[in-house]
Amino acid sequence: MAESEVLRAPHVIEYTYTRSTGPVIGAFLTGLRDGRILGATTPSGQVVVPPTEYDPITSEEVGDLVEVGQSGVVTTWSWAATPLKDQPLERPFAWALVRLDGADTAMLHVVDAGGPDAMETGMRVTARWRPRAERVGHMRDIECFVAEGTP
Amino acid sequence: MSAEADTAAHDEGPVTMLATPIRIDYEYTAGLAQSRYLKGIAEGRFLGQRCPTCGKVYVPPRGSCPTDGVPTTDEVVLGNRGIVTTYCVVNVPFQGQSIEIPYICAQILLDGANIAFMGLIQEIPTDEIRMGMRVEAVWVDEKDLGPTMESVKYFRPSGEPDAAYETFSEYL
């Protein structure tokens, strides 16, 4: 039988998980819905964003959640030239770690920069939110980050 | 849900749950042996392949004998009937279930085959299924036949006397 006679067909595997957030991630997501970005204060004196339930260094329980800035610094990034289905943006974008003002850790998100030449480690970016009515308490309530000063 | 209601739902209280769907889109390639098998299915018949070394007939064929490690090039047309070697009555509902419960899922040893495969048993009360029962394949209408296992609707009792345990015990 010729190679061309081999049958092919789409084969989709899909799991529709719903998971409980726990109190800390739940508060973080609730904050996103309200247009605020929250971090956790840790016993070792850091502000962790997104917040964890435990201090990543000492494993102690974290303290109060605090609001951090909506702008920050790109600490590292990678250009996604051909976005895949269901990725945050349909046009080419940068995956980036963004350390927000007032935070000690960087958060993974995307930067809508137009092209890789517009990306630079250390550049300042600011959150672009979805309209309030579209926000559901999800990381994608922040549509993307854009270079600070972008209208 | 309207946009207004959706917005209202968001304001109900703190977020406690998060939907995290996972979806993987594969392009499945059946391979040479299984493609032959599925084309046989599209013609309303079961095709197996025989091992030239041990003589066993495998269905669905995988193109080689797992015992002897040689290609199974010899194609065999199998019968439309076989034996229920073992079975399970499914009473538990689960997401994505397409068959009304209770139903019977059985291992079926086709006449001429040396390995059983899984099949749905219908047209019999679930408490009457038994090991050794003779069954026959019920196919979809000829115009609906295609290279998919959906071409086989199910198996049903053929009305023949049960097979003796010794005739299928080595396939359990």
Coordinates of C-alpha atoms in Angstrom, one line a residue:
Chain A
M1 CA 0.0 0.0 0.0
A2 CA 1.4 3.4 -0.9
E3 CA 2.2 5.9 1.7
S4 CA -0.5 8.2 0.2
E5 CA -3.2 5.6 1.1
V6 CA -2.5 6.0 4.9
L7 CA -5.5 7.5 6.6
R8 CA -5.3 10.6 8.7
A9 CA -7.9 12.3 10.8
P10 CA -8.2 15.1 13.4
H11 CA -8.0 13.8 17.0
V12 CA -8.8 16.2 19.8
I13 CA -8.3 15.6 23.5
E14 CA -10.0 18.2 25.7
Y15 CA -10.4 18.4 29.5
T16 CA -12.7 21.1 30.9
Y17 CA -11.1 21.5 34.3
T18 CA -12.4 23.9 36.9
R19 CA -10.2 24.3 39.9
S20 CA -10.7 26.1 43.2
T21 CA -8.4 29.1 43.6
G22 CA -7.8 29.0 47.3
P23 CA -7.9 32.3 49.4
V24 CA -4.8 34.0 48.0
I25 CA -5.1 33.3 44.2
G26 CA -8.9 33.9 44.7
A27 CA -8.2 37.4 46.1
F28 CA -5.7 38.1 43.4
L29 CA -8.2 37.2 40.7
T30 CA -10.9 39.2 42.4
G31 CA -8.5 42.1 42.4
L32 CA -8.0 41.7 38.6
R33 CA -11.7 41.8 38.1
D34 CA -11.7 45.1 40.0
G35 CA -8.7 46.4 38.0
R36 CA -6.2 46.0 40.8
I37 CA -3.0 43.9 40.9
L38 CA -2.3 42.4 44.4
G39 CA 0.8 40.9 45.8
A40 CA 1.5 39.0 49.0
T41 CA 3.8 40.3 51.6
T42 CA 6.1 37.7 52.9
P43 CA 7.8 37.2 56.3
S44 CA 11.2 37.7 54.6
G45 CA 10.0 41.1 53.5
Q46 CA 9.2 40.7 49.9
V47 CA 6.1 41.4 47.8
V48 CA 5.3 38.4 45.6
V49 CA 3.2 39.0 42.5
P50 CA 1.2 36.9 41.6
P51 CA 0.8 36.1 45.3
T52 CA 1.6 32.7 46.6
E53 CA 0.1 31.2 49.8
Y54 CA 3.6 30.6 51.2
D55 CA 6.8 32.5 51.2
P56 CA 8.9 31.0 48.4
I57 CA 12.0 31.4 50.4
T58 CA 11.1 30.4 54.0
S59 CA 7.8 28.5 53.2
E60 CA 6.1 30.5 56.0
E61 CA 2.5 31.6 55.5
V62 CA 2.3 35.0 53.7
G63 CA 0.9 38.1 55.3
D64 CA -1.5 40.8 54.0
L65 CA -2.1 41.3 50.3
V66 CA -1.1 44.7 49.0
E67 CA -1.8 46.5 45.8
V68 CA 1.2 47.0 43.5
G69 CA 1.7 49.3 40.5
Q70 CA 0.2 48.7 37.1
S71 CA 3.5 49.4 35.4
G72 CA 6.8 47.8 35.7
V73 CA 10.0 46.5 34.1
V74 CA 10.5 43.7 31.6
T75 CA 13.1 41.5 33.2
T76 CA 13.3 39.0 30.3
W77 CA 11.2 38.2 27.3
S78 CA 10.8 35.9 24.3
W79 CA 9.3 36.8 21.0
A80 CA 6.3 34.7 19.8
A81 CA 6.4 35.2 16.0
T82 CA 3.6 32.8 15.2
P83 CA 1.0 32.8 18.0
L84 CA -0.8 29.5 18.6
K85 CA -4.6 29.1 18.9
D86 CA -5.9 30.4 22.2
Q87 CA -2.8 32.3 23.1
P88 CA -3.4 35.7 24.6
L89 CA -2.9 37.7 21.4
E90 CA -3.6 36.6 17.8
R91 CA -0.8 38.8 16.4
P92 CA 2.9 38.3 17.2
F93 CA 3.7 39.3 20.7
A94 CA 6.4 38.9 23.4
W95 CA 6.1 36.5 26.4
A96 CA 7.6 38.6 29.2
L97 CA 8.4 38.5 32.8
V98 CA 7.3 41.9 34.2
R99 CA 8.4 43.1 37.7
L100 CA 5.7 45.6 38.7
D101 CA 6.4 48.7 40.7
G102 CA 6.3 47.7 44.3
A103 CA 6.9 44.0 43.6
D104 CA 10.0 42.0 44.2
T105 CA 9.2 39.2 41.8
A106 CA 8.3 39.2 38.1
M107 CA 5.0 38.0 36.6
L108 CA 4.6 36.2 33.3
H109 CA 2.4 38.0 30.8
V110 CA 2.5 39.2 27.3
V111 CA 3.7 42.5 25.7
D112 CA 2.0 43.8 22.6
A113 CA 5.0 45.5 21.1
G114 CA 4.4 45.2 17.3
G115 CA 7.8 43.5 16.7
P116 CA 10.8 42.2 18.5
D117 CA 12.8 45.3 17.7
A118 CA 10.5 47.2 20.1
M119 CA 11.3 44.8 22.9
E120 CA 14.2 45.4 25.3
T121 CA 15.1 43.9 28.7
G122 CA 14.6 46.7 31.2
M123 CA 11.9 48.5 29.2
R124 CA 9.0 49.9 31.1
V125 CA 5.5 48.5 30.4
T126 CA 2.0 49.2 31.7
A127 CA -1.0 47.0 31.9
R128 CA -3.8 47.3 29.3
W129 CA -7.1 46.1 30.9
R130 CA -10.1 44.6 29.2
P131 CA -13.3 46.6 29.6
R132 CA -14.8 46.2 33.1
A133 CA -17.8 44.3 31.7
E134 CA -15.5 41.7 30.1
R135 CA -13.5 41.0 33.2
V136 CA -14.2 37.7 34.9
G137 CA -11.5 37.3 37.5
H138 CA -8.8 35.8 35.3
M139 CA -5.2 36.6 34.3
R140 CA -6.5 37.6 30.9
D141 CA -8.5 40.4 32.5
I142 CA -5.2 42.1 31.8
E143 CA -5.3 41.9 28.0
C144 CA -1.6 42.5 27.7
F145 CA 1.2 44.9 28.6
V146 CA 2.3 47.8 26.4
A147 CA 5.3 50.0 26.4
E148 CA 4.8 52.8 29.0
G149 CA 3.5 55.9 27.3
T150 CA 1.7 54.0 24.6
P151 CA -1.7 55.7 24.1
Chain B
M1 CA -26.5 35.1 29.3
S2 CA -26.8 38.8 28.5
A3 CA -23.9 41.2 29.0
E4 CA -25.7 42.8 31.9
A5 CA -26.5 39.6 33.7
D6 CA -22.9 38.5 33.1
T7 CA -21.6 41.6 34.7
A8 CA -23.9 41.2 37.6
A9 CA -22.7 37.7 38.2
H10 CA -19.1 39.0 38.4
D11 CA -20.1 41.3 41.2
E12 CA -21.6 38.5 43.3
G13 CA -18.5 38.0 45.5
P14 CA -14.9 37.0 45.6
V15 CA -13.5 34.7 42.9
T16 CA -13.2 31.1 44.2
M17 CA -13.2 29.0 41.1
L18 CA -11.1 29.2 37.9
A19 CA -11.8 27.4 34.6
T20 CA -8.6 25.9 33.2
P21 CA -9.5 24.0 30.0
I22 CA -6.9 22.0 28.3
R23 CA -7.2 21.1 24.7
I24 CA -4.7 19.3 22.4
D25 CA -5.4 19.1 18.7
Y26 CA -3.7 16.1 17.1
E27 CA -3.6 14.9 13.6
Y28 CA -3.9 11.2 13.9
T29 CA -2.1 9.0 11.4
A30 CA -3.5 5.5 11.2
G31 CA -0.5 3.8 9.7
L32 CA -0.4 1.2 6.9
A33 CA -2.0 -1.7 8.8
Q34 CA -4.8 0.2 10.5
S35 CA -5.5 2.1 7.3
R36 CA -6.1 -1.2 5.5
Y37 CA -8.3 -2.3 8.4
L38 CA -10.4 0.9 8.3
K39 CA -10.8 0.6 4.6
G40 CA -12.1 -2.9 5.2
I41 CA -14.5 -1.5 7.7
A42 CA -15.7 1.0 5.1
E43 CA -16.5 -2.1 3.0
G44 CA -18.4 -3.7 5.8
R45 CA -15.9 -6.4 6.7
F46 CA -13.2 -7.1 9.3
L47 CA -9.6 -7.5 8.0
G48 CA -6.9 -9.1 10.1
Q49 CA -3.3 -9.9 9.4
R50 CA -1.6 -13.3 10.0
C51 CA 1.9 -13.7 11.5
P52 CA 4.0 -15.8 9.0
T53 CA 5.9 -17.3 12.0
C54 CA 3.3 -18.3 14.6
G55 CA 0.2 -18.2 12.4
K56 CA -1.8 -16.0 14.7
V57 CA -4.3 -13.6 13.2
Y58 CA -4.4 -10.1 14.7
V59 CA -7.4 -7.8 14.5
P60 CA -7.2 -4.8 14.3
P61 CA -3.8 -5.4 12.7
R62 CA -0.8 -3.4 13.8
G63 CA 1.5 -4.5 11.0
S64 CA 3.7 -6.8 13.0
C65 CA 3.5 -9.7 15.4
P66 CA 4.2 -8.7 19.0
T67 CA 5.5 -12.2 19.8
D68 CA 7.8 -12.8 16.8
G69 CA 8.6 -9.2 15.8
V70 CA 8.0 -9.9 12.1
P71 CA 5.8 -8.0 9.7
T72 CA 2.3 -9.5 9.3
T73 CA 1.9 -9.2 5.5
D74 CA -0.7 -11.9 5.0
E75 CA -4.2 -10.3 5.0
V76 CA -7.2 -12.4 6.3
V77 CA -10.9 -11.6 5.9
L78 CA -12.6 -12.5 9.2
G79 CA -16.1 -13.5 9.9
N80 CA -18.9 -11.2 11.0
R81 CA -19.5 -13.4 14.1
G82 CA -17.6 -14.2 17.2
I83 CA -17.5 -15.1 20.9
V84 CA -17.9 -12.9 23.9
T85 CA -14.8 -13.8 25.9
T86 CA -15.5 -11.4 28.8
Y87 CA -17.6 -8.4 29.4
C88 CA -18.5 -5.5 31.6
V89 CA -21.9 -4.0 32.3
V90 CA -21.5 -0.2 32.5
N91 CA -23.8 1.4 35.1
V92 CA -21.9 4.5 35.9
P93 CA -22.6 7.7 34.1
F94 CA -19.6 9.9 33.0
Q95 CA -19.1 13.1 31.1
G96 CA -19.2 12.6 27.4
Q97 CA -21.1 9.3 27.6
S98 CA -22.8 8.7 24.3
I99 CA -24.6 5.4 25.1
E100 CA -27.6 5.1 27.4
I101 CA -26.7 3.2 30.6
P102 CA -26.7 0.3 31.4
Y103 CA -24.9 -1.1 28.5
I104 CA -22.5 -3.9 27.9
C105 CA -18.9 -3.5 26.8
A106 CA -17.4 -6.9 25.7
Q107 CA -14.2 -8.5 24.5
I108 CA -15.2 -10.2 21.3
L109 CA -13.1 -12.9 19.6
L110 CA -14.1 -12.9 15.9
D111 CA -14.2 -16.2 14.1
G112 CA -10.7 -16.8 12.6
A113 CA -9.0 -14.3 14.9
N114 CA -6.4 -15.0 17.7
I115 CA -7.0 -11.8 19.6
A116 CA -10.2 -10.3 21.0
F117 CA -11.2 -6.7 20.5
M118 CA -13.7 -4.5 22.4
G119 CA -17.3 -4.1 21.2
L120 CA -20.6 -2.8 22.3
I121 CA -23.3 -5.5 22.9
Q122 CA -27.0 -4.5 22.3
E123 CA -30.4 -6.2 21.7
I124 CA -30.0 -8.2 24.9
P125 CA -31.0 -7.4 28.6
T126 CA -27.8 -6.7 30.5
D127 CA -28.4 -9.6 32.9
E128 CA -28.4 -12.1 30.1
I129 CA -24.9 -11.5 28.8
R130 CA -22.5 -14.3 29.5
M131 CA -19.0 -15.5 28.6
G132 CA -19.0 -17.7 25.5
M133 CA -22.1 -16.1 24.0
R134 CA -22.1 -16.0 20.2
V135 CA -22.6 -12.6 18.7
E136 CA -22.7 -10.9 15.3
A137 CA -21.8 -7.4 14.1
V138 CA -24.6 -5.1 13.2
W139 CA -23.4 -2.5 10.6
V140 CA -24.8 0.9 9.7
D141 CA -26.7 1.1 6.4
E142 CA -24.4 0.5 3.4
K143 CA -24.6 4.1 2.2
D144 CA -23.3 5.2 5.7
L145 CA -20.3 2.9 5.8
G146 CA -17.0 4.7 6.2
P147 CA -13.4 4.2 7.4
T148 CA -14.5 4.6 11.1
M149 CA -15.5 2.2 13.9
E150 CA -18.8 4.0 13.9
S151 CA -19.6 1.8 10.9
V152 CA -20.1 -1.0 13.3
K153 CA -23.2 -0.1 15.3
Y154 CA -22.8 -2.9 17.8
F155 CA -22.8 -6.6 18.2
R156 CA -25.9 -8.6 19.1
P157 CA -26.6 -12.3 20.0
S158 CA -26.4 -14.4 16.8
G159 CA -28.7 -17.1 18.3
E160 CA -26.1 -19.8 17.9
P161 CA -25.4 -22.1 20.9
D162 CA -22.8 -20.7 23.4
A163 CA -19.1 -21.6 22.7
A164 CA -17.5 -24.0 25.1
Y165 CA -15.2 -22.3 27.6
E166 CA -12.2 -24.3 26.4
T167 CA -12.5 -22.8 22.9
F168 CA -11.8 -19.3 24.1
S169 CA -10.1 -19.7 27.5
E170 CA -6.6 -19.0 26.1
Y171 CA -7.8 -15.6 25.0
L172 CA -8.9 -14.3 28.4

